[in-house]
CSV table of C-alpha atoms and ligand atoms in Angstrom, one decimal:
chain,number,residue,atom,x,y,z
A,30,MET,CA,41.2,-25.6,99.5
A,31,GLY,CA,38.6,-25.0,96.8
A,32,HIS,CA,39.6,-24.3,93.2
A,33,PHE,CA,37.5,-22.2,90.7
A,34,ASP,CA,38.3,-21.1,87.1
A,35,TYR,CA,37.7,-17.5,88.2
A,36,ILE,CA,37.0,-15.8,91.5
A,37,ILE,CA,35.4,-12.4,91.7
A,38,ALA,CA,36.4,-10.7,94.9
A,39,GLY,CA,33.9,-7.9,95.7
A,40,GLY,CA,30.3,-8.1,94.5
A,41,GLY,CA,29.4,-4.4,94.0
A,42,CYS,CA,29.0,-2.6,90.7
A,43,SER,CA,32.0,-3.9,88.9
A,44,GLY,CA,32.1,-7.5,90.4
A,45,ARG,CA,28.4,-8.1,89.5
A,46,SER,CA,28.7,-6.4,86.1
A,47,LEU,CA,31.5,-8.8,85.3
A,48,ALA,CA,29.7,-11.8,86.7
A,49,VAL,CA,26.5,-11.2,84.7
A,50,ARG,CA,28.4,-10.5,81.5
A,51,MET,CA,30.5,-13.7,82.1
A,52,LEU,CA,27.5,-16.1,82.5
A,53,PRO,CA,27.1,-17.0,78.8
A,54,TYR,CA,30.9,-17.6,78.6
A,55,LEU,CA,30.9,-19.8,81.7
A,56,ARG,CA,28.0,-21.9,80.3
A,57,ALA,CA,29.4,-22.2,76.9
A,58,PHE,CA,32.9,-23.3,78.1
A,59,ASN,CA,31.7,-25.1,81.2
A,60,LYS,CA,33.7,-23.0,83.6
A,61,ARG,CA,33.0,-22.3,87.3
A,62,ALA,CA,33.3,-19.0,89.1
A,63,LEU,CA,33.0,-17.8,92.7
A,64,LEU,CA,31.8,-14.4,93.7
A,65,VAL,CA,32.4,-13.2,97.2
A,66,ASP,CA,31.4,-10.0,99.0
A,67,LYS,CA,31.6,-9.2,102.7
A,68,GLU,CA,28.1,-7.6,102.6
A,69,LEU,CA,24.7,-8.8,101.6
A,70,LYS,CA,23.9,-6.1,98.9
A,71,LYS,CA,20.3,-5.2,99.0
A,72,GLY,CA,19.3,-1.6,99.6
A,73,ASN,CA,19.6,1.5,97.5
A,74,ASP,CA,23.0,2.7,98.6
A,75,LYS,CA,23.9,4.4,95.3
A,76,THR,CA,22.2,5.9,92.3
A,77,TRP,CA,24.3,5.5,89.1
A,78,CYS,CA,24.0,8.0,86.3
A,79,PHE,CA,25.8,7.7,83.0
A,80,TRP,CA,25.2,8.3,79.3
A,81,GLU,CA,25.3,5.9,76.4
A,82,LYS,CA,24.2,5.7,72.7
A,83,HIS,CA,22.8,2.2,72.7
A,84,PRO,CA,21.1,0.0,75.2
A,85,ASP,CA,23.5,-2.3,77.0
A,86,THR,CA,23.3,-5.2,79.5
A,87,PHE,CA,21.5,-3.3,82.3
A,88,GLU,CA,18.9,-1.5,80.1
A,89,PRO,CA,16.1,-3.6,81.7
A,90,ILE,CA,16.7,-1.9,85.0
A,91,VAL,CA,17.2,1.7,83.8
A,92,TYR,CA,14.9,3.6,86.2
A,93,ARG,CA,14.7,6.9,84.2
A,94,LYS,CA,16.4,8.2,81.1
A,95,TRP,CA,16.5,11.7,79.5
A,96,ASP,CA,17.3,13.0,76.0
A,97,ARG,CA,17.8,16.5,77.3
A,98,LEU,CA,20.0,18.0,80.0
A,99,SER,CA,20.5,21.4,81.3
A,100,PHE,CA,23.7,23.2,82.4
A,101,SER,CA,23.6,26.5,84.5
A,102,SER,CA,26.2,28.7,86.1
A,103,SER,CA,26.6,32.4,86.7
A,104,PHE,CA,28.0,32.6,83.1
A,105,ILE,CA,25.5,30.5,81.0
A,106,ASP,CA,22.2,28.8,81.2
A,107,GLN,CA,21.7,26.2,78.5
A,108,GLU,CA,19.4,23.3,77.6
A,109,LEU,CA,21.4,20.6,75.9
A,110,ASP,CA,20.1,18.2,73.3
A,111,ILE,CA,22.3,15.2,73.8
A,112,GLN,CA,21.0,12.8,71.2
A,113,PRO,CA,22.2,10.2,70.1
A,114,TYR,CA,23.2,9.9,73.8
A,115,GLN,CA,20.7,9.3,76.5
A,116,TYR,CA,21.4,10.1,80.1
A,117,LYS,CA,20.4,7.2,82.3
A,118,MET,CA,19.8,6.4,85.9
A,119,ILE,CA,20.1,3.0,87.6
A,120,ARG,CA,19.3,2.5,91.3
A,121,SER,CA,21.6,0.1,93.0
A,122,GLU,CA,18.7,-1.5,94.7
A,123,ASP,CA,17.4,-2.6,91.3
A,124,PHE,CA,20.9,-3.6,90.1
A,125,TYR,CA,21.5,-5.8,93.2
A,126,CYS,CA,18.1,-7.5,92.8
A,127,TYR,CA,18.5,-8.0,89.0
A,128,THR,CA,22.0,-9.4,89.3
A,129,ASP,CA,21.0,-11.7,92.2
A,130,ASP,CA,18.3,-13.0,90.1
A,131,GLN,CA,20.6,-13.8,87.2
A,132,LEU,CA,23.4,-15.3,89.3
A,133,ASP,CA,21.3,-17.3,91.8
A,134,LYS,CA,19.7,-19.4,89.1
A,135,ASP,CA,23.0,-20.4,87.4
A,136,ASP,CA,25.1,-23.4,88.6
A,137,HIS,CA,28.2,-22.1,86.9
A,138,ILE,CA,28.6,-19.4,89.5
A,139,GLN,CA,28.5,-19.6,93.3
A,140,CYS,CA,27.9,-16.5,95.4
A,141,ILE,CA,29.1,-16.4,99.0
A,142,ASN,CA,29.4,-13.9,101.8
A,143,GLY,CA,32.8,-13.5,103.3
A,144,ASN,CA,35.6,-11.2,104.1
A,145,VAL,CA,38.5,-11.3,101.7
A,146,GLU,CA,41.6,-11.1,103.8
A,147,GLU,CA,44.4,-11.7,101.3
A,148,LEU,CA,45.0,-11.9,97.6
A,149,TYR,CA,48.2,-13.1,95.9
A,150,THR,CA,49.6,-15.1,93.0
A,151,LYS,CA,51.8,-18.2,93.6
A,152,LYS,CA,52.9,-20.9,91.2
A,153,GLU,CA,50.8,-19.6,88.3
A,154,LEU,CA,47.6,-19.6,90.4
A,155,ALA,CA,45.7,-16.7,92.0
A,156,HIS,CA,45.0,-17.3,95.7
A,157,VAL,CA,42.5,-15.7,98.0
A,158,ARG,CA,41.9,-16.1,101.7
A,159,ILE,CA,38.3,-15.7,102.7
A,160,ASP,CA,37.4,-15.8,106.4
A,161,GLY,CA,40.5,-18.0,107.0
A,162,ALA,CA,39.8,-20.5,104.1
A,163,LEU,CA,42.1,-20.5,101.1
A,164,TYR,CA,40.7,-20.7,97.6
A,165,THR,CA,42.6,-20.7,94.2
A,166,ALA,CA,41.7,-19.7,90.7
A,167,ASP,CA,43.2,-19.3,87.3
A,168,TYR,CA,42.4,-15.6,87.7
A,169,ILE,CA,40.9,-13.4,90.4
A,170,PHE,CA,39.1,-10.2,89.5
A,171,SER,CA,39.1,-7.8,92.5
A,172,SER,CA,37.2,-4.6,93.2
A,173,ILE,CA,38.5,-4.5,96.8
A,174,PRO,CA,40.4,-1.2,97.3
A,175,GLN,CA,44.1,-1.5,96.9
A,176,ALA,CA,46.3,0.0,99.6
A,177,PHE,CA,48.7,2.6,98.3
A,178,LYS,CA,50.8,5.4,99.8
A,179,LYS,CA,49.7,8.8,98.7
A,180,ARG,CA,52.3,11.0,97.0
A,181,PRO,CA,51.0,14.6,97.3
A,182,ASP,CA,54.4,15.8,96.0
A,183,ARG,CA,53.6,14.1,92.7
A,184,TYR,CA,49.9,13.7,92.3
A,185,GLN,CA,46.6,15.4,92.9
A,186,TYR,CA,44.1,14.0,95.5
A,187,LEU,CA,40.6,15.5,95.6
A,188,LEU,CA,37.3,14.1,96.9
A,189,GLN,CA,34.0,14.4,95.2
A,190,HIS,CA,31.6,14.3,98.1
A,191,PHE,CA,27.8,14.7,97.9
A,192,GLN,CA,24.5,14.5,99.6
A,193,GLY,CA,21.3,13.9,97.7
A,194,TRP,CA,17.6,14.0,98.7
A,195,VAL,CA,14.7,12.5,96.8
A,196,ILE,CA,12.1,15.2,97.4
A,197,GLU,CA,8.4,15.4,96.7
A,198,THR,CA,6.9,18.8,96.2
A,199,GLU,CA,3.3,20.1,96.4
A,200,GLY,CA,3.3,21.7,93.0
A,201,GLN,CA,4.6,20.7,89.5
A,202,THR,CA,8.2,21.8,90.1
A,203,PHE,CA,10.1,19.6,87.6
A,204,ASN,CA,10.2,19.0,83.9
A,205,PRO,CA,10.4,15.2,83.7
A,206,ASP,CA,12.0,15.4,80.2
A,207,CYS,CA,15.1,17.3,81.2
A,208,ALA,CA,17.6,16.5,83.9
A,209,THR,CA,20.0,19.1,85.3
A,210,LEU,CA,23.6,17.9,84.8
A,211,MET,CA,25.3,20.7,86.6
A,212,ASP,CA,23.9,23.9,88.2
A,213,PHE,CA,26.7,26.0,89.7
A,214,ASN,CA,24.3,28.4,91.3
A,215,THR,CA,25.6,27.3,94.7
A,216,PRO,CA,28.2,28.8,97.1
A,217,GLN,CA,31.6,28.2,95.6
A,218,GLN,CA,33.7,29.1,98.7
A,219,VAL,CA,34.3,25.5,99.9
A,220,GLY,CA,35.5,24.2,96.5
A,221,THR,CA,33.9,23.6,93.1
A,222,SER,CA,30.3,22.8,93.9
A,223,PHE,CA,27.2,22.2,91.9
A,224,VAL,CA,23.8,20.6,92.2
A,225,TYR,CA,22.3,18.1,89.8
A,226,VAL,CA,18.6,17.4,89.6
A,227,LEU,CA,17.2,14.2,88.3
A,228,PRO,CA,13.4,14.5,87.8
A,229,LEU,CA,11.5,11.3,88.6
A,230,GLY,CA,8.1,13.0,87.8
A,231,SER,CA,6.7,16.5,87.8
A,232,ASN,CA,6.7,16.7,91.6
A,233,ARG,CA,9.5,14.3,92.5
A,234,ALA,CA,13.3,14.5,91.9
A,235,LEU,CA,16.7,13.5,93.3
A,236,VAL,CA,18.4,16.7,94.1
A,237,GLU,CA,22.1,16.2,94.8
A,238,TYR,CA,24.6,18.8,96.2
A,239,THR,CA,28.2,17.9,95.1
A,240,VAL,CA,31.6,19.4,96.1
A,241,PHE,CA,35.1,18.8,94.7
A,242,SER,CA,37.5,19.5,97.5
A,243,GLU,CA,40.3,18.0,99.7
A,244,LYS,CA,38.1,17.2,102.7
A,245,GLU,CA,34.5,16.3,103.4
A,246,LEU,CA,32.3,18.9,105.1
A,247,PRO,CA,30.3,18.7,108.3
A,248,ALA,CA,27.0,16.9,107.7
A,249,GLU,CA,24.9,20.0,108.3
A,250,TYR,CA,26.6,21.9,105.5
A,251,TYR,CA,25.2,19.6,102.8
A,252,SER,CA,21.7,19.9,104.2
A,253,ALA,CA,21.9,23.7,104.4
A,254,ALA,CA,23.1,23.9,100.8
A,255,LEU,CA,20.3,21.6,99.6
A,256,GLU,CA,17.7,23.6,101.5
A,257,GLN,CA,19.0,26.8,100.1
A,258,TYR,CA,19.0,25.4,96.5
A,259,ILE,CA,15.5,24.0,96.8
A,260,THR,CA,14.0,27.2,98.1
A,261,GLU,CA,16.1,29.8,96.1
A,262,GLN,CA,16.7,28.1,92.8
A,263,LEU,CA,13.8,25.7,92.5
A,264,HIS,CA,11.5,28.2,94.3
A,265,CYS,CA,10.0,25.5,96.3
A,266,LYS,CA,8.9,26.1,99.9
A,267,LYS,CA,6.9,23.0,100.7
A,268,TYR,CA,8.5,19.6,100.1
A,269,SER,CA,9.1,16.4,101.9
A,270,ILE,CA,12.3,14.3,101.9
A,271,LYS,CA,11.6,10.7,100.8
A,272,ALA,CA,15.1,9.2,100.7
A,273,GLN,CA,18.7,10.3,101.1
A,274,GLU,CA,22.1,9.4,99.6
A,275,TYR,CA,25.5,10.4,100.7
A,276,GLY,CA,28.8,9.4,99.1
A,277,VAL,CA,32.5,10.1,98.5
A,278,ILE,CA,34.3,9.3,95.3
A,279,PRO,CA,38.1,9.7,95.1
A,280,MET,CA,39.4,12.0,92.3
A,281,SER,CA,43.0,11.5,91.6
A,282,ASP,CA,45.7,11.1,88.9
A,283,HIS,CA,47.7,8.7,91.1
A,284,PRO,CA,48.6,5.7,88.9
A,285,ILE,CA,46.7,2.6,89.9
A,286,ARG,CA,47.9,-1.0,89.1
A,287,LYS,CA,45.4,-2.7,86.9
A,288,GLN,CA,46.9,-6.1,87.3
A,289,ARG,CA,49.2,-7.9,89.7
A,290,GLY,CA,50.2,-11.5,88.6
A,291,ARG,CA,46.9,-13.3,88.2
A,292,ILE,CA,44.9,-10.7,89.9
A,293,ILE,CA,43.0,-8.2,87.7
A,294,TYR,CA,41.5,-5.1,89.3
A,295,LEU,CA,38.1,-3.8,88.5
A,296,GLY,CA,36.1,-0.7,89.2
A,297,THR,CA,37.4,2.1,91.4
A,298,ALA,CA,40.1,-0.3,92.7
A,299,GLY,CA,41.3,-0.7,89.2
A,300,GLY,CA,41.5,3.0,88.4
A,301,PHE,CA,38.2,3.1,86.4
A,302,THR,CA,36.9,6.1,88.2
A,303,LYS,CA,37.5,9.1,85.9
A,304,GLY,CA,39.9,11.3,87.8
A,305,SER,CA,38.3,14.6,86.9
A,306,THR,CA,34.6,13.8,87.1
A,307,GLY,CA,34.2,10.7,89.3
A,308,TYR,CA,32.0,8.9,86.7
A,309,THR,CA,32.8,5.2,86.9
A,310,PHE,CA,29.7,3.2,85.8
A,311,SER,CA,30.2,3.3,82.0
A,312,PHE,CA,34.0,2.7,82.3
A,313,ILE,CA,33.2,-0.4,84.4
A,314,GLN,CA,30.8,-1.6,81.7
A,315,ARG,CA,33.4,-1.0,79.0
A,316,HIS,CA,36.1,-2.8,81.0
A,317,THR,CA,34.1,-5.8,82.0
A,318,ALA,CA,32.7,-6.2,78.5
A,319,ALA,CA,36.2,-6.2,77.0
A,320,ILE,CA,37.4,-8.8,79.6
A,321,VAL,CA,34.6,-11.2,78.6
A,322,GLU,CA,35.1,-10.6,74.9
A,323,LYS,CA,38.8,-11.5,75.3
A,324,LEU,CA,37.9,-14.6,77.3
A,325,ILE,CA,35.5,-15.8,74.6
A,326,ARG,CA,38.1,-15.1,71.9
A,327,GLN,CA,41.3,-16.4,73.6
A,328,GLY,CA,40.4,-17.8,77.0
A,329,ASP,CA,42.6,-15.1,78.6
A,330,PRO,CA,41.1,-12.2,80.5
A,331,ARG,CA,44.2,-9.9,80.2
A,332,ILE,CA,43.4,-6.9,78.0
A,333,PRO,CA,45.2,-3.8,76.9
A,334,PRO,CA,44.0,-0.5,78.5
A,335,VAL,CA,40.4,0.3,77.4
A,336,THR,CA,41.0,4.0,77.1
A,337,ALA,CA,44.1,5.9,75.8
A,338,GLN,CA,46.7,7.0,78.4
A,339,ARG,CA,46.4,10.6,77.2
A,340,PHE,CA,43.0,10.9,79.0
A,341,ASN,CA,44.7,10.4,82.4
A,342,THR,CA,47.0,13.3,81.5
A,343,TYR,CA,43.9,15.5,80.7
A,344,ASP,CA,42.3,14.4,84.0
A,345,GLY,CA,45.5,15.3,85.8
A,346,ILE,CA,45.7,18.7,84.3
A,347,LEU,CA,42.0,19.4,85.2
A,348,LEU,CA,42.6,18.1,88.7
A,349,HIS,CA,45.7,20.3,89.0
A,350,LEU,CA,43.6,23.4,88.1
A,351,LEU,CA,40.8,22.4,90.4
A,352,SER,CA,43.0,21.6,93.4
A,353,ARG,CA,45.1,24.7,93.1
A,354,GLY,CA,42.0,26.9,92.7
A,355,ARG,CA,43.7,28.6,89.8
A,356,LEU,CA,40.6,28.3,87.6
A,357,SER,CA,37.2,27.4,89.1
A,358,GLY,CA,35.4,24.3,87.9
A,359,GLU,CA,32.5,26.6,87.2
A,360,LYS,CA,34.5,28.6,84.7
A,361,ILE,CA,36.0,25.5,83.0
A,362,PHE,CA,32.8,23.6,82.6
A,363,SER,CA,30.9,26.7,81.5
A,364,LYS,CA,33.4,27.4,78.8
A,365,MET,CA,33.3,23.8,77.7
A,366,PHE,CA,29.5,23.7,77.3
A,367,GLU,CA,29.2,27.2,75.9
A,368,GLU,CA,31.8,26.7,73.1
A,369,ASN,CA,31.2,23.0,72.2
A,370,SER,CA,28.3,20.8,71.2
A,371,PRO,CA,27.0,18.9,74.2
A,372,VAL,CA,27.5,15.6,72.3
A,373,GLN,CA,31.2,16.5,71.8
A,374,VAL,CA,31.6,17.3,75.5
A,375,LEU,CA,30.0,14.0,76.6
A,376,LYS,CA,32.1,12.1,74.1
A,377,PHE,CA,35.3,13.8,75.5
A,378,LEU,CA,34.3,13.1,79.1
A,379,ASP,CA,33.7,9.5,78.1
A,380,ASN,CA,37.4,9.3,76.9
A,381,ASP,CA,36.1,8.6,73.4
A,382,THR,CA,37.2,11.5,71.3
A,383,SER,CA,40.0,11.5,68.7
A,384,ILE,CA,43.1,13.7,69.1
A,385,LEU,CA,41.8,16.0,66.5
A,386,GLU,CA,38.5,16.4,68.3
A,387,GLU,CA,40.4,17.0,71.6
A,388,LEU,CA,42.6,19.8,70.0
A,389,GLN,CA,39.4,21.4,68.7
A,390,LEU,CA,37.9,21.3,72.2
A,391,PHE,CA,41.0,22.5,74.0
A,392,SER,CA,41.2,25.5,71.6
A,393,THR,CA,37.9,26.7,73.1
A,394,LEU,CA,39.1,26.5,76.7
A,395,GLN,CA,41.2,28.9,78.9
A,396,LYS,CA,44.4,28.1,76.9
A,397,LYS,CA,46.9,30.0,79.1
A,398,GLU,CA,45.7,28.5,82.3
A,399,PHE,CA,45.6,25.0,80.9
A,400,ALA,CA,49.1,25.3,79.3
A,401,LEU,CA,50.5,26.5,82.7
A,402,ALA,CA,48.8,23.7,84.5
A,403,PHE,CA,50.2,21.2,82.0
A,404,LEU,CA,53.8,22.5,82.6
A,405,ARG,CA,53.4,22.7,86.4
A,406,ARG,CA,52.0,19.2,86.6
A,407,THR,CA,54.8,17.8,84.3
A,408,PHE,CA,57.4,19.5,86.6
A,409,LYS,CA,55.7,18.0,89.7
A,410,LEU,CA,55.7,14.5,88.1
A,411,MET,CA,59.4,14.9,87.4
A,412,GLY,CA,60.0,16.0,91.0
A,413,ILE,CA,60.8,19.6,90.1
A,414,ASN,CA,58.6,21.8,92.2
B,503,FAD,C1,26.8,7.2,96.6
B,503,FAD,C2,27.6,7.0,95.3
B,503,FAD,C3,27.0,7.4,94.1
B,503,FAD,C4,27.7,7.2,92.8
B,503,FAD,N1,27.1,7.6,91.7
B,503,FAD,C5,27.7,7.5,90.5
B,503,FAD,C6,27.1,7.8,89.3
B,503,FAD,O1,26.0,8.4,89.3
B,503,FAD,N2,27.8,7.6,88.1
B,503,FAD,C7,29.0,6.9,88.1
B,503,FAD,O2,29.5,6.7,87.0
B,503,FAD,N3,29.6,6.6,89.3
B,503,FAD,C8,29.0,6.9,90.5
B,503,FAD,N4,29.6,6.5,91.6
B,503,FAD,C9,31.0,5.9,91.5
B,503,FAD,C10,31.1,4.4,91.2
B,503,FAD,O3,30.3,4.1,90.1
B,503,FAD,C11,30.6,3.6,92.4
B,503,FAD,O4,31.4,3.8,93.5
B,503,FAD,C12,30.6,2.1,92.0
B,503,FAD,O5,29.9,1.4,93.0
B,503,FAD,C13,32.1,1.5,91.9
B,503,FAD,O6,32.0,0.2,91.7
B,503,FAD,P1,33.1,-0.8,92.3
B,503,FAD,O7,32.7,-2.2,91.9
B,503,FAD,O8,34.4,-0.3,92.0
B,503,FAD,O9,32.9,-0.6,93.9
B,503,FAD,P2,31.7,-1.1,94.8
B,503,FAD,O10,30.4,-1.0,94.1
B,503,FAD,O11,31.9,-0.4,96.1
B,503,FAD,O12,32.1,-2.7,95.1
B,503,FAD,C14,33.1,-3.1,95.9
B,503,FAD,C15,32.6,-4.3,96.7
B,503,FAD,O13,33.7,-4.8,97.4
B,503,FAD,C16,33.2,-5.3,98.7
B,503,FAD,N5,34.4,-5.4,99.6
B,503,FAD,C17,35.2,-4.5,100.0
B,503,FAD,N6,36.2,-5.0,100.8
B,503,FAD,C18,35.9,-6.3,100.9
B,503,FAD,C19,36.5,-7.4,101.5
B,503,FAD,N7,37.6,-7.2,102.3
B,503,FAD,N8,36.0,-8.6,101.4
B,503,FAD,C20,34.9,-8.8,100.6
B,503,FAD,N9,34.2,-7.8,100.0
B,503,FAD,C21,34.7,-6.6,100.1
B,503,FAD,C22,32.2,-4.2,99.1
B,503,FAD,O14,31.3,-4.7,100.0
B,503,FAD,C23,31.6,-3.8,97.7
B,503,FAD,O15,30.4,-4.5,97.5
B,503,FAD,C24,29.0,6.7,92.8
B,503,FAD,C25,29.6,6.3,94.1
B,503,FAD,C26,28.9,6.5,95.2
B,503,FAD,C27,29.6,6.1,96.5
């Protein structure tokens, strides 16, 4: 049985973010950590987008960044100046390569391939079984999905599912200085749906069709929607597909345990996927940075919540509206961007606003529908349907 100071179970976005951030601490305090993942992470399986004001740990691998975004729907068409924020894109391929590089050359962390079969706390130690072998640690950080029973009588469960194509066009189709955050000029019958466009050059972009609904769609539906958008909205008849991405992100207000004994959950497994938008990357960075800061200060990785509980309530209300179809996502986001400064909207979606700022923003939204959704959700949580 091997013992480490820390074990990181799952070496995807959050596991590796924590590992890289921890390196200076491990060196300074002469601690040892183990990182385990069942897969060899290499290819470009994900493209992460997020916004931030200041460069952070992964700035060296930011692939593209934009100071301006656009938002379009059947109600509004706006270009958004988001400074002091920048909207950034990191390709997972670069992230895996960069983190491998940092981790492989450091003796304080060992990276292995293996299937995590069991995690538990016993006698003040965290235990993990990897391919039949037992390891212990003072703490385990896990991004391996936690099993939980769904409670549709209480909580909302939607999926954000999407397909993206990196396309190359013959003409100069894109403005490389402005990314499309949301364009709702897509069929809305299957659920809230929009396209985002991340220009990589004047004739190259990642165009991604995204749907919020209860179920995924047949594969051909996403391709048809992308084709339609590229020809009708981007007015582009000749293009070639250079790469593809497909993904599903859970959107829910189901409470998720962030800690169990000496096991601390990270990433989506720890509830760091924002229920109403699916954005996770920057919440992972905030969480892992806070863990390392606490370790440095007190040698203890347990931290209070990184964002206020009220944001889960807001996400729950929005999910309630979206899943009941009482107010379309197109209407909600259009109103939000039409009536508020883009910087304020991004700050709000980042769970970073003050209560006063939130009240100001809510006063611009569809008050009656939101108030009703708040009441209905509260009754549902109390078991009164
Ligand atoms: C295609 C796609 C695009 C996305 N784009 C964005 C975006 O633009 N912006 C954003 O904010 N969020 C985005 N997300 C959401 C979120 O940022 C990602 O899902 C992110 O990877 C979550 O990080 P994580 O560490 O929680 O999970 P992961 O990165 O999936 O890491 C979990 C790791 O655990 C490993 N694992 C699982 N089970 C075991 C086991 N039993 N034993 C050992 N290892 C195991 C897996 O192999 C994996 O490497 C996207 C998600 C997807 C799927």
